[in-house]
Amino acid sequence: MNRTVLVTAHTGREAAVDSARLVIDRLVGAGIRVRVLDVEADDIGCRGAEVVPCDPGAAKDAEMLIVLGGDGSLLRSADLARPTGTPLLGVNLGHVGFLAEAEVADLKAAVDSVVAGRYDVEERMTIDVLARQNGQVLADTWALNEATVEKGERMLEVVAEIDGRPLSRWGCDGVICATPTGSTAYAFSAGGPVVWPEVEALLMVPISAHALFARPMVISPRSTLAVEILPDTPGGVLWCDGRRRFDLPSGSRVEVRRGSQPVRLARLHGVESTGAPFTDRLVAKFELPVQGWRGRVRP
């Protein structure tokens, strides 16, 4: 059976380029075919690898997409992996790196686990995002973490809606509609709850809203969330995963619902910094104090 792995890297970081070379050498040495993107090939130096165009076809029939970088790099790579259902394996060279499965210190062990097939695949919920104004489609896109309606130069005046019913009007800096995966990203910074990845839910988090009722909300994954920018008020901007930007004139409406396709993430076996329960990831990433914990008393 021919095995193929696509390797991408944040080529602006020397450590990511060096790591990509190590990954490629070990995979090729194990008899696995490796692809690299044409936009990264010159920086990486792709000895033994096939160079492919940077489009969703790059991940077609690939067993895995290995990403060397931070969460931003993984979010970019999700555009390549999602259409084909290819699992993503993130190796963190950034700061928090919540989406990454491995740390760079365990890179060799992580690659060995891939070579040996010691990994599982989990699906992460996404959201589909549609923005319109007077029937004209302004954006038809998706996000893994969140879709955010944000102010432009001045505060937004919006009405939030759940399942076709108005919820509240806010003067605010913005509104975040997030997935559980995105709960530890922008939504967390705005005061939203941390949601465990296996929980199926949608989040709506107002940003600096001038209203008595402006709490973060956890909503059914079957619901449709909407944010309307009131007419005759300043327009705003739609950001999806902090990457895709769309202008929103006054009177625009943004609808968010559960995504039609998930993103698949690889989870490794037998690597010290990986495969940990989500609770342990929270403790490690945020350096939470757990001194004094004794654990369950056993009989």
Coordinates of C-alpha atoms in Angstrom, one line a residue:
M1 CA 0.0 0.0 0.0
N2 CA 1.4 3.4 -1.0
R3 CA 1.3 5.9 1.7
T4 CA 1.5 9.7 1.1
V5 CA 1.9 12.6 3.5
L6 CA 1.6 16.3 2.7
V7 CA 4.0 18.4 4.8
T8 CA 3.6 22.2 5.2
A9 CA 5.5 24.7 7.3
H10 CA 5.6 28.3 8.4
T11 CA 8.5 29.1 6.2
G12 CA 9.0 32.5 7.9
R13 CA 10.4 30.6 10.9
E14 CA 13.8 28.9 10.6
A15 CA 12.8 26.4 13.2
A16 CA 9.8 25.4 11.2
V17 CA 11.9 24.9 8.0
D18 CA 14.4 22.8 9.9
S19 CA 11.7 20.7 11.4
A20 CA 10.0 20.2 8.0
R21 CA 13.3 18.9 6.6
L22 CA 13.7 16.5 9.4
V23 CA 10.1 15.3 8.9
I24 CA 10.5 14.8 5.2
D25 CA 13.8 12.9 5.6
R26 CA 12.4 10.5 8.2
L27 CA 9.2 9.9 6.2
V28 CA 11.1 9.3 2.9
G29 CA 13.5 7.1 4.7
A30 CA 10.5 5.0 5.9
G31 CA 9.3 4.6 2.3
I32 CA 6.4 7.1 2.6
R33 CA 5.8 9.5 -0.3
V34 CA 6.0 13.1 0.7
R35 CA 4.4 16.1 -0.9
V36 CA 5.3 19.8 -0.4
L37 CA 3.6 22.9 -1.6
D38 CA 5.0 24.8 -4.6
V39 CA 4.9 28.0 -2.6
E40 CA 7.1 26.5 0.2
A41 CA 9.4 24.2 -1.8
D42 CA 12.2 26.6 -2.4
D43 CA 12.4 27.5 1.3
I44 CA 12.2 24.0 2.6
G45 CA 14.4 22.3 0.0
C46 CA 12.3 19.3 -0.9
R47 CA 14.9 16.5 -1.5
G48 CA 12.9 13.3 -2.1
A49 CA 9.5 15.1 -2.1
E50 CA 7.0 15.8 -4.8
V51 CA 6.1 19.4 -5.3
V52 CA 2.4 20.1 -5.8
P53 CA 0.2 23.2 -6.3
C54 CA -1.1 25.0 -3.3
D55 CA -4.8 24.1 -3.7
P56 CA -7.2 21.5 -2.2
G57 CA -5.9 18.9 -4.6
A58 CA -2.6 18.9 -2.8
A59 CA -4.1 16.8 0.0
K60 CA -6.1 14.4 -2.3
D61 CA -5.5 10.8 -1.3
A62 CA -3.0 11.8 1.3
E63 CA -3.0 9.9 4.6
M64 CA -2.2 13.0 6.6
L65 CA -1.2 16.6 6.4
I66 CA 1.6 17.5 8.9
V67 CA 1.8 21.2 9.8
L68 CA 4.9 22.7 11.3
G69 CA 4.0 26.0 12.9
G70 CA 1.4 27.5 15.3
D71 CA -2.4 27.5 15.3
G72 CA -2.4 30.0 12.5
S73 CA -0.5 27.7 10.3
L74 CA -2.9 24.8 11.1
L75 CA -5.9 27.0 10.3
R76 CA -4.4 27.9 6.9
S77 CA -3.8 24.2 6.2
A78 CA -7.3 23.3 7.2
D79 CA -8.4 25.0 3.9
L80 CA -6.4 22.3 2.1
A81 CA -7.4 19.4 4.3
R82 CA -11.2 19.9 4.8
P83 CA -12.4 19.3 1.3
T84 CA -10.7 15.9 1.1
G85 CA -11.2 14.9 4.8
T86 CA -7.5 14.5 5.3
P87 CA -6.4 14.5 8.9
L88 CA -4.2 17.3 10.2
L89 CA -1.3 16.8 12.5
G90 CA 0.0 20.0 14.0
V91 CA 3.5 20.4 15.5
N92 CA 3.6 23.4 17.7
L93 CA 6.3 26.0 17.1
G94 CA 4.2 28.9 18.2
H95 CA 3.0 30.1 21.6
V96 CA -0.1 28.4 23.0
G97 CA -0.7 26.0 20.1
F98 CA -4.0 24.6 21.3
L99 CA -4.7 22.9 18.0
A100 CA -1.3 21.3 17.7
E101 CA -0.9 17.6 18.7
A102 CA 2.9 17.6 19.3
E103 CA 5.6 19.9 20.5
V104 CA 8.8 20.3 18.6
A105 CA 10.8 18.6 21.3
D106 CA 8.9 15.4 20.5
L107 CA 9.1 15.7 16.7
K108 CA 11.0 12.6 16.0
A109 CA 8.8 10.5 18.2
A110 CA 5.7 12.0 16.6
V111 CA 7.0 11.1 13.1
D112 CA 7.8 7.6 14.3
S113 CA 4.2 7.3 15.5
V114 CA 2.9 8.4 12.1
V115 CA 5.2 5.9 10.3
A116 CA 4.0 3.1 12.6
G117 CA 0.3 4.1 12.2
R118 CA 0.0 4.8 15.9
Y119 CA -2.7 7.4 15.8
D120 CA -6.4 8.0 15.9
V121 CA -8.5 10.6 14.1
E122 CA -11.1 12.8 15.7
E123 CA -13.6 15.1 14.0
R124 CA -14.0 18.8 15.0
M125 CA -17.1 20.7 14.3
T126 CA -17.0 23.6 12.0
I127 CA -19.4 26.4 11.1
D128 CA -20.8 27.6 7.8
V129 CA -21.1 31.3 7.5
L130 CA -23.4 33.3 5.1
A131 CA -23.4 37.1 5.0
R132 CA -26.0 39.0 2.9
Q133 CA -27.3 42.5 2.4
N134 CA -30.7 43.1 0.7
G135 CA -30.5 39.6 -0.9
Q136 CA -26.9 40.1 -2.2
V137 CA -24.4 37.5 -0.9
L138 CA -21.4 39.2 0.6
A139 CA -19.7 36.1 1.9
D140 CA -20.3 32.3 1.8
T141 CA -17.5 30.7 3.8
W142 CA -16.7 28.6 6.8
A143 CA -14.6 28.5 10.0
L144 CA -13.1 26.0 12.4
N145 CA -12.7 28.4 15.3
E146 CA -15.1 31.3 14.9
A147 CA -16.9 33.9 12.8
T148 CA -16.7 37.4 14.2
V149 CA -18.8 40.4 13.3
E150 CA -16.6 43.3 14.4
K151 CA -16.8 47.1 14.4
G152 CA -15.1 49.1 11.7
E153 CA -14.3 52.7 12.8
R154 CA -17.2 53.0 15.2
M155 CA -19.2 50.8 17.6
L156 CA -21.7 48.4 16.0
E157 CA -25.4 48.5 16.6
V158 CA -26.7 44.9 16.2
V159 CA -29.6 42.6 16.9
A160 CA -28.7 39.0 17.7
E161 CA -31.1 36.2 16.6
I162 CA -31.4 32.5 17.5
D163 CA -33.5 30.2 15.3
G164 CA -35.4 33.0 13.7
R165 CA -36.3 34.8 16.9
P166 CA -34.7 38.1 18.1
L167 CA -32.7 37.8 21.3
S168 CA -31.2 41.2 22.1
R169 CA -30.0 44.4 20.7
W170 CA -26.4 45.4 21.5
G171 CA -24.2 48.4 21.0
C172 CA -20.9 46.6 21.0
D173 CA -17.4 46.1 19.6
G174 CA -18.6 42.8 18.0
V175 CA -20.1 39.4 18.3
I176 CA -18.3 36.1 18.2
C177 CA -20.0 32.9 16.9
A178 CA -17.7 30.0 17.8
T179 CA -17.3 26.3 17.9
P180 CA -16.1 24.3 20.9
T181 CA -12.6 24.2 19.2
G182 CA -12.8 28.0 19.0
S183 CA -13.8 28.4 22.7
T184 CA -10.1 28.6 23.7
A185 CA -9.3 31.2 21.0
Y186 CA -10.9 34.6 20.5
A187 CA -14.1 33.6 22.4
F188 CA -12.0 32.8 25.5
S189 CA -10.2 36.2 25.2
A190 CA -13.6 37.9 25.1
G191 CA -14.8 36.2 28.3
G192 CA -16.5 33.1 26.8
P193 CA -16.6 29.7 28.4
V194 CA -14.2 26.9 27.7
V195 CA -16.0 24.0 26.0
W196 CA -14.6 20.5 25.8
P197 CA -14.0 19.5 22.1
E198 CA -16.4 16.5 22.3
V199 CA -19.3 18.8 23.3
E200 CA -21.5 19.6 20.4
A201 CA -22.6 23.2 20.7
L202 CA -22.4 26.7 19.2
L203 CA -21.2 29.7 21.2
M204 CA -22.3 33.4 20.9
V205 CA -20.1 35.9 22.8
P206 CA -20.8 39.6 22.7
I207 CA -17.6 41.8 22.8
S208 CA -17.8 44.8 25.1
A209 CA -21.6 45.1 24.7
H210 CA -23.4 48.0 26.4
A211 CA -26.4 46.1 27.7
L212 CA -27.5 44.4 30.9
F213 CA -28.0 41.1 29.1
A214 CA -24.7 40.5 27.3
R215 CA -23.5 37.2 28.6
P216 CA -21.7 34.4 26.6
M217 CA -24.3 31.8 25.5
V218 CA -24.0 28.1 24.7
I219 CA -26.5 27.1 22.1
S220 CA -27.7 23.9 20.4
P221 CA -25.6 22.7 17.5
R222 CA -28.9 22.4 15.5
S223 CA -29.6 26.1 15.9
T224 CA -29.0 28.9 13.4
L225 CA -27.3 32.0 14.9
A226 CA -27.7 35.4 13.2
V227 CA -26.3 38.9 13.7
E228 CA -27.9 41.9 12.0
I229 CA -26.2 45.2 11.7
L230 CA -29.0 47.8 12.0
P231 CA -29.7 50.1 9.0
D232 CA -28.5 53.7 9.3
T233 CA -25.7 52.6 11.6
P234 CA -22.0 52.2 10.9
G235 CA -21.0 49.0 9.1
G236 CA -18.5 46.4 10.2
V237 CA -16.3 43.6 9.2
L238 CA -16.7 39.8 9.2
W239 CA -13.6 37.8 10.1
C240 CA -13.5 34.0 9.9
D241 CA -10.7 32.3 11.8
G242 CA -8.9 35.6 11.8
R243 CA -8.0 34.9 8.2
R244 CA -10.8 35.6 5.8
R245 CA -12.1 39.2 5.9
F246 CA -15.3 40.6 4.4
D247 CA -16.8 44.1 4.6
L248 CA -20.3 44.4 6.1
P249 CA -22.2 47.5 5.1
S250 CA -25.0 48.7 7.4
G251 CA -28.1 46.5 7.1
S252 CA -26.0 43.3 6.6
R253 CA -27.0 40.0 8.1
V254 CA -24.6 37.2 9.1
E255 CA -26.0 33.7 9.6
V256 CA -24.0 30.9 11.3
R257 CA -24.9 27.2 11.5
R258 CA -23.1 23.9 12.0
G259 CA -20.7 23.2 9.2
S260 CA -21.5 20.7 6.5
Q261 CA -18.0 19.2 6.7
P262 CA -15.9 18.7 9.9
V263 CA -12.1 19.2 10.2
R264 CA -10.3 15.9 11.1
L265 CA -7.4 16.0 13.5
A266 CA -4.8 13.2 14.1
R267 CA -4.2 12.2 17.7
L268 CA -0.9 10.3 18.4
H269 CA -0.3 7.3 20.6
G270 CA 2.8 7.0 22.9
V271 CA 4.2 10.5 22.6
E272 CA 4.7 12.2 26.0
S273 CA 3.4 15.6 25.0
T274 CA 0.5 14.3 23.0
G275 CA -2.7 12.3 23.4
A276 CA -3.4 14.0 26.8
P277 CA -6.9 14.6 28.0
F278 CA -8.3 18.0 27.2
T279 CA -8.1 18.9 30.9
D280 CA -4.3 18.2 30.9
R281 CA -4.0 20.4 27.8
L282 CA -5.7 23.3 29.5
V283 CA -3.4 22.9 32.6
A284 CA -0.3 22.8 30.4
K285 CA -1.2 25.6 27.9
F286 CA -2.4 28.1 30.5
E287 CA 0.0 26.9 33.2
L288 CA -2.9 26.4 35.6
P289 CA -2.0 25.8 39.3
V290 CA -2.9 22.3 40.4
Q291 CA -0.5 21.9 43.3
G292 CA -2.2 20.0 46.2
W293 CA -4.3 17.8 44.0
R294 CA -4.4 14.3 45.4
G295 CA -6.7 12.6 43.0
R296 CA -9.6 10.2 43.7
V297 CA -9.3 8.4 47.0
R298 CA -9.0 4.7 46.2
P299 CA -10.5 2.0 48.5

